[in-house]
PDB file of C-alpha atoms in Angstrom:
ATOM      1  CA  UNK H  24      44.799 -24.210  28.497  1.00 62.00           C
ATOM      2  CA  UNK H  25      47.312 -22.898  30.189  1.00 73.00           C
ATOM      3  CA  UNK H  26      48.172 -19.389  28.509  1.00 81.00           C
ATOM      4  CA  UNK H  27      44.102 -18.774  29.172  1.00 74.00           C
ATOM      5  CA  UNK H  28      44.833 -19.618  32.864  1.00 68.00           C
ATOM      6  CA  UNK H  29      47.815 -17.243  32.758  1.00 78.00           C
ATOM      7  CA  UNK H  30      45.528 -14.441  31.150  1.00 82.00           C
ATOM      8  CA  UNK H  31      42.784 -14.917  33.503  1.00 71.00           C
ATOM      9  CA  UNK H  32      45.776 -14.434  36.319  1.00 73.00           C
ATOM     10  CA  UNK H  33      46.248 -10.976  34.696  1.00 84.00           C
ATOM     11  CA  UNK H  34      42.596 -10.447  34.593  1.00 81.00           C
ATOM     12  CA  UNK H  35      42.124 -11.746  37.938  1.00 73.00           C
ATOM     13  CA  UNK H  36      45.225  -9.423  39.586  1.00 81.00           C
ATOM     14  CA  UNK H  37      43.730  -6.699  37.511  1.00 84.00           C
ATOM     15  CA  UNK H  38      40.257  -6.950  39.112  1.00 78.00           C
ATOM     16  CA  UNK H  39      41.890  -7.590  42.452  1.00 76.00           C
ATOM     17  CA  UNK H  40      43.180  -4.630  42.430  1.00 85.00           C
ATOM     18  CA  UNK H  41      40.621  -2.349  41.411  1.00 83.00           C
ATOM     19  CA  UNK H  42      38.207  -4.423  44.348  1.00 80.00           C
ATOM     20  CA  UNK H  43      41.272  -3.402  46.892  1.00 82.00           C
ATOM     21  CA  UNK H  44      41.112   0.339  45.917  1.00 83.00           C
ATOM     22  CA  UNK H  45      36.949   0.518  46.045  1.00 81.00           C
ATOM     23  CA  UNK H  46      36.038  -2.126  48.692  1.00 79.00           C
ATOM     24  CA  UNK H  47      35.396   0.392  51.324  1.00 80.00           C
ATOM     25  CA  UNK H  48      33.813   3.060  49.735  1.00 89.00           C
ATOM     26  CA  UNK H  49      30.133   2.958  50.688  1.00 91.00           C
ATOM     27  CA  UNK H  50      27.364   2.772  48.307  1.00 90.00           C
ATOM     28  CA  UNK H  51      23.760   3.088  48.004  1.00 92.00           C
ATOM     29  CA  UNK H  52      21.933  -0.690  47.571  1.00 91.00           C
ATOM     30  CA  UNK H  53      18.370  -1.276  46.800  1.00 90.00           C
ATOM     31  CA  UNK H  54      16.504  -4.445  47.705  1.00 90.00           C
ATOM     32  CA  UNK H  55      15.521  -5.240  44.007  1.00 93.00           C
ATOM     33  CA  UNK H  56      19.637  -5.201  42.595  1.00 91.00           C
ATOM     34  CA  UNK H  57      20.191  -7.245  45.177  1.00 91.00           C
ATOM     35  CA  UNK H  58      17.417  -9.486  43.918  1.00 93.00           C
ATOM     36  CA  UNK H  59      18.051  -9.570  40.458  1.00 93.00           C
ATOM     37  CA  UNK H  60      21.569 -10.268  41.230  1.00 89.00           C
ATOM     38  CA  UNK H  61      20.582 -13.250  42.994  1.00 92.00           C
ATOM     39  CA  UNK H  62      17.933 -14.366  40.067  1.00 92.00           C
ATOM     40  CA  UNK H  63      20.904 -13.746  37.553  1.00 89.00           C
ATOM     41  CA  UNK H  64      22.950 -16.151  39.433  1.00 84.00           C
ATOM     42  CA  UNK H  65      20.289 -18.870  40.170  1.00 86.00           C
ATOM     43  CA  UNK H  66      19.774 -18.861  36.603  1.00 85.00           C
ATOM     44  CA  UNK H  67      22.947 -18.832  34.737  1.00 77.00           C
ATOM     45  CA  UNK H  68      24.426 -21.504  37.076  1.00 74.00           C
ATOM     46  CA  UNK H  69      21.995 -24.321  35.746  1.00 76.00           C
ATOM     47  CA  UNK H  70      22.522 -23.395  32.197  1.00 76.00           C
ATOM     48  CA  UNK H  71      26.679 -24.135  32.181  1.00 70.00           C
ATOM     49  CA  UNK H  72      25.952 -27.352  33.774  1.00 68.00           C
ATOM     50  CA  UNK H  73      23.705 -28.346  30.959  1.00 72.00           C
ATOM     51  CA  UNK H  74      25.998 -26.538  28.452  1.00 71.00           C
ATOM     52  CA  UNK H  75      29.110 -28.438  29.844  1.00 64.00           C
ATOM     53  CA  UNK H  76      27.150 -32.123  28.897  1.00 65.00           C
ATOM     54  CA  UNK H  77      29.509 -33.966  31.486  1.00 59.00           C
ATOM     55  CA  UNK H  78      27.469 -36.602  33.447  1.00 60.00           C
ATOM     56  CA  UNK H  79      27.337 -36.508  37.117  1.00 58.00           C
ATOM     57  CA  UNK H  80      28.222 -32.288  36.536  1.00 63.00           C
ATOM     58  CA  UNK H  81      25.024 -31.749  38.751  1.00 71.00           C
ATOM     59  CA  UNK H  82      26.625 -33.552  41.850  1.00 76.00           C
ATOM     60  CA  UNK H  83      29.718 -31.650  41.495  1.00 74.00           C
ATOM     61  CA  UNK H  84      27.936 -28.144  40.877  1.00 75.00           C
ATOM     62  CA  UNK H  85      25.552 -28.768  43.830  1.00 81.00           C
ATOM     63  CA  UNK H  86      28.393 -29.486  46.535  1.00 85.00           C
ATOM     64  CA  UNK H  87      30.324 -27.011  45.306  1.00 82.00           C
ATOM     65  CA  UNK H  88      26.842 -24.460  44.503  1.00 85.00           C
ATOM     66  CA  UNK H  89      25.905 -25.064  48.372  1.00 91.00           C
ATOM     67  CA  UNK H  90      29.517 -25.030  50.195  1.00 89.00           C
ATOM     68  CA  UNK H  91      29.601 -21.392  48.042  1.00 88.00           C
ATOM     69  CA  UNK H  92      26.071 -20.690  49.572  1.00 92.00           C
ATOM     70  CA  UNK H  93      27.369 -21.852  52.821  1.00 93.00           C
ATOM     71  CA  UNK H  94      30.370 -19.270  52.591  1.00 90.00           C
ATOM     72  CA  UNK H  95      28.480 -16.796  50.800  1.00 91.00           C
ATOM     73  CA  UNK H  96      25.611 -16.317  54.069  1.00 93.00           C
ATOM     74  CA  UNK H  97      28.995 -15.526  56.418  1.00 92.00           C
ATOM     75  CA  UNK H  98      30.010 -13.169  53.667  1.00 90.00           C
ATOM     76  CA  UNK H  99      27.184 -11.337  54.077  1.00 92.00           C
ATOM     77  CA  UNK H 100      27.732 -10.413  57.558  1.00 94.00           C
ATOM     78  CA  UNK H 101      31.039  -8.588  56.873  1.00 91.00           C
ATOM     79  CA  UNK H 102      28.711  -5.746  54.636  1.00 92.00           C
ATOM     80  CA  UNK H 103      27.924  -3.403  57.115  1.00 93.00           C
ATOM     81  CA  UNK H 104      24.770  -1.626  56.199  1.00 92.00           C
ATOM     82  CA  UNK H 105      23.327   2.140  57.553  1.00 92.00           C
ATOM     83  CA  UNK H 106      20.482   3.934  56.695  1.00 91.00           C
ATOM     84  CA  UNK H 107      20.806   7.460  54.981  1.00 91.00           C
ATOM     85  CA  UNK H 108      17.748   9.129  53.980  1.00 89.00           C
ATOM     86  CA  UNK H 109      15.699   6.263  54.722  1.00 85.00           C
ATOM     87  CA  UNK H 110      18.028   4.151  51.758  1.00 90.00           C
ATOM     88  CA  UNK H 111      20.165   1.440  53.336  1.00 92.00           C
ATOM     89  CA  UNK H 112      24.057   2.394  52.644  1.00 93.00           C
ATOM     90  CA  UNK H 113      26.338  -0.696  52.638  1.00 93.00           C
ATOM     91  CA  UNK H 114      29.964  -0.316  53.237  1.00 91.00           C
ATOM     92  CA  UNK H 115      32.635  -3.254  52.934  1.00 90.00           C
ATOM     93  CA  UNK H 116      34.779  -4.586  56.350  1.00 88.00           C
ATOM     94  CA  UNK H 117      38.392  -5.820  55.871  1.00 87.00           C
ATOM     95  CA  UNK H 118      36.916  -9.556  56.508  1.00 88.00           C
ATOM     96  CA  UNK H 119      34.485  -8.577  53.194  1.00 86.00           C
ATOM     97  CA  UNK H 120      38.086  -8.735  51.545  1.00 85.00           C
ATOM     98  CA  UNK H 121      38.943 -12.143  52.845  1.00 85.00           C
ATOM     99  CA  UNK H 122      35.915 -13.440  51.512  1.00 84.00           C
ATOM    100  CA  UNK H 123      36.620 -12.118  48.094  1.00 82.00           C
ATOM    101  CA  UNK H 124      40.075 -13.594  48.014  1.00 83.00           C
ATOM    102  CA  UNK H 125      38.956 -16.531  49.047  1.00 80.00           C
ATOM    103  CA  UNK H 126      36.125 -17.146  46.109  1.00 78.00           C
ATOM    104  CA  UNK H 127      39.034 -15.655  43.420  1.00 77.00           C
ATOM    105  CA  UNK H 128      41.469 -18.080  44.644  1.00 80.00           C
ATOM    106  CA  UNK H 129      38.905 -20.888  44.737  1.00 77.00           C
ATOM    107  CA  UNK H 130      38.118 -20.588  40.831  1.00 73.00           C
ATOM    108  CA  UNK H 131      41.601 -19.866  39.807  1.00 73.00           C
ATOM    109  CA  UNK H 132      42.879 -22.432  41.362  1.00 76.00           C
ATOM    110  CA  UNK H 133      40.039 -25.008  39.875  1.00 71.00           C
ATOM    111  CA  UNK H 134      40.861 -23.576  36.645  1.00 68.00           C
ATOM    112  CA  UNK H 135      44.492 -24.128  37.122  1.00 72.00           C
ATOM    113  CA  UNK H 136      45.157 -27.309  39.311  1.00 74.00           C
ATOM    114  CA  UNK H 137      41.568 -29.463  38.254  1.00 67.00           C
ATOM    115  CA  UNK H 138      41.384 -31.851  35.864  1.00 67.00           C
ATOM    116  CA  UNK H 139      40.517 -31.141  32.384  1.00 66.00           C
ATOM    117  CA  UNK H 140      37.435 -33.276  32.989  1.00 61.00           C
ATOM    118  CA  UNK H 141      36.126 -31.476  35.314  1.00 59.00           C
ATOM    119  CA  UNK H 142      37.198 -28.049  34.184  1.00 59.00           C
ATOM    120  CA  UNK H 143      35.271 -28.657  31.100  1.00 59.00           C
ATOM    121  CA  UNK H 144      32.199 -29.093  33.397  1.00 56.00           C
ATOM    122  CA  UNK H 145      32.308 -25.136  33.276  1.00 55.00           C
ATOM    123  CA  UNK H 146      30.106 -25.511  36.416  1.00 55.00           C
ATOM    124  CA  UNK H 147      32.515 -26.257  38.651  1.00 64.00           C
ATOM    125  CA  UNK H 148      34.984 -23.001  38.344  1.00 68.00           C
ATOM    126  CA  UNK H 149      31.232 -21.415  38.722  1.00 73.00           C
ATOM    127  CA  UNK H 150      29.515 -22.674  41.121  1.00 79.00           C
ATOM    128  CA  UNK H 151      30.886 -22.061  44.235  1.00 80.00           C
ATOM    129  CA  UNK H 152      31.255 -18.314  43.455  1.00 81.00           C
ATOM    130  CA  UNK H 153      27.905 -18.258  42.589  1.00 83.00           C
ATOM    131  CA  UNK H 154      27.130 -19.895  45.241  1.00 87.00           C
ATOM    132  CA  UNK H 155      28.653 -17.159  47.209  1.00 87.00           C
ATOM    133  CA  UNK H 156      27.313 -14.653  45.508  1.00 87.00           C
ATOM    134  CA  UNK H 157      23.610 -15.782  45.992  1.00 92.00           C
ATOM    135  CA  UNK H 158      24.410 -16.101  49.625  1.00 92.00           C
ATOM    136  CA  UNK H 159      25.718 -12.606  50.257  1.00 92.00           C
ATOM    137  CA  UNK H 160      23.374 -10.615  47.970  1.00 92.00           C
ATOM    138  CA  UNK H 161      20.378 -13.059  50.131  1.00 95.00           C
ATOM    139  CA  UNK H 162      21.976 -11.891  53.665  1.00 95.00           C
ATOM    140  CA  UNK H 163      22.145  -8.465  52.865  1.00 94.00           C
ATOM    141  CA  UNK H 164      18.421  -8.462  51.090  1.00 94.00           C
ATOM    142  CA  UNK H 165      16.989 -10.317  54.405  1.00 95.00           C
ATOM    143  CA  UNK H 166      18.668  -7.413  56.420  1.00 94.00           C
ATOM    144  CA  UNK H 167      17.526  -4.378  54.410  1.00 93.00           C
ATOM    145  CA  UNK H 168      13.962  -5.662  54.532  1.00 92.00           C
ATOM    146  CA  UNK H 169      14.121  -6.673  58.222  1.00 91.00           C
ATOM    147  CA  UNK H 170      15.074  -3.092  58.803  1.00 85.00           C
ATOM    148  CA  UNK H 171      12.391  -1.518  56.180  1.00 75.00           C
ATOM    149  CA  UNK H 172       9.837  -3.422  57.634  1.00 71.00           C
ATOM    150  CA  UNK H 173      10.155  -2.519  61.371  1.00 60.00           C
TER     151      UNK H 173
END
């Protein structure tokens, strides 16, 4: 277990780096990736729990699924978004970077420091990012059709 967590550090650095080099670069968004995005998530997050077969995995993913939500609403609010043609443009903030370090670190470190028990939930080094995920990709969505609408 713990050469995968070592590879997954190399992975992780690896994808780190490649998020520090293209964070800011803006990029055209539309409302329905941003939806499908958060479908994608709001499925596949059930499924591991019920793959991983660990009672009481459902308590643990939902704590961890809505503290990730939580976190993942604020993270929204560091995409800065401009219109361009009448197609919203979002563009990263330094504080976007925080965010993902701080969702990385999370599920490393679960995979890492946790307990095999819970590890083996699967859910658990998932949920919170997707969690995150759903929350971001849901702040920005509210705020591109807030601004189409008006």
């Amino acid at each position: 277990m713990r050469i995968v967590a070592i590879l997954m550090g190399f992975v992780m650095t690896a994808s780190f780096i490649f998020t520090i080099v293209r964070f800011r670069k803006p990029r055209p968004i539309a409302w329905w990736t941003l939806l499908l995005s958060i479908a994608v998530s709001a499925v596949v997050l059930p499924i591991m729990v019920l793959i991983g077969g660990v009672p009481f995995g459902w308590v643990a993913g939902l704590i961890l699924y809505a503290a990730g939500l939580f976190v993942g609403l604020l993270w929204g609010f560091t995409v800065k978004l401009t219109w361009q043609q009448d197609r919203p443009i979002a563009r990263n903030s330094i504080l976007w970077l925080f965010f993902f370090f701080l969702s990385t670190m999370f599920t490393y470190g679960l995979m890492v420091f946790a307990p095999a028990t819970l590890v083996g939930l699967g859910a658990l080094t998932a949920a919170f990012p997707s969690g995150m995920g759903i929350g971001t990709n849901a702040n920005v969505l509210v705020r591109v059709l807030a601004k189409a609408g008006a």
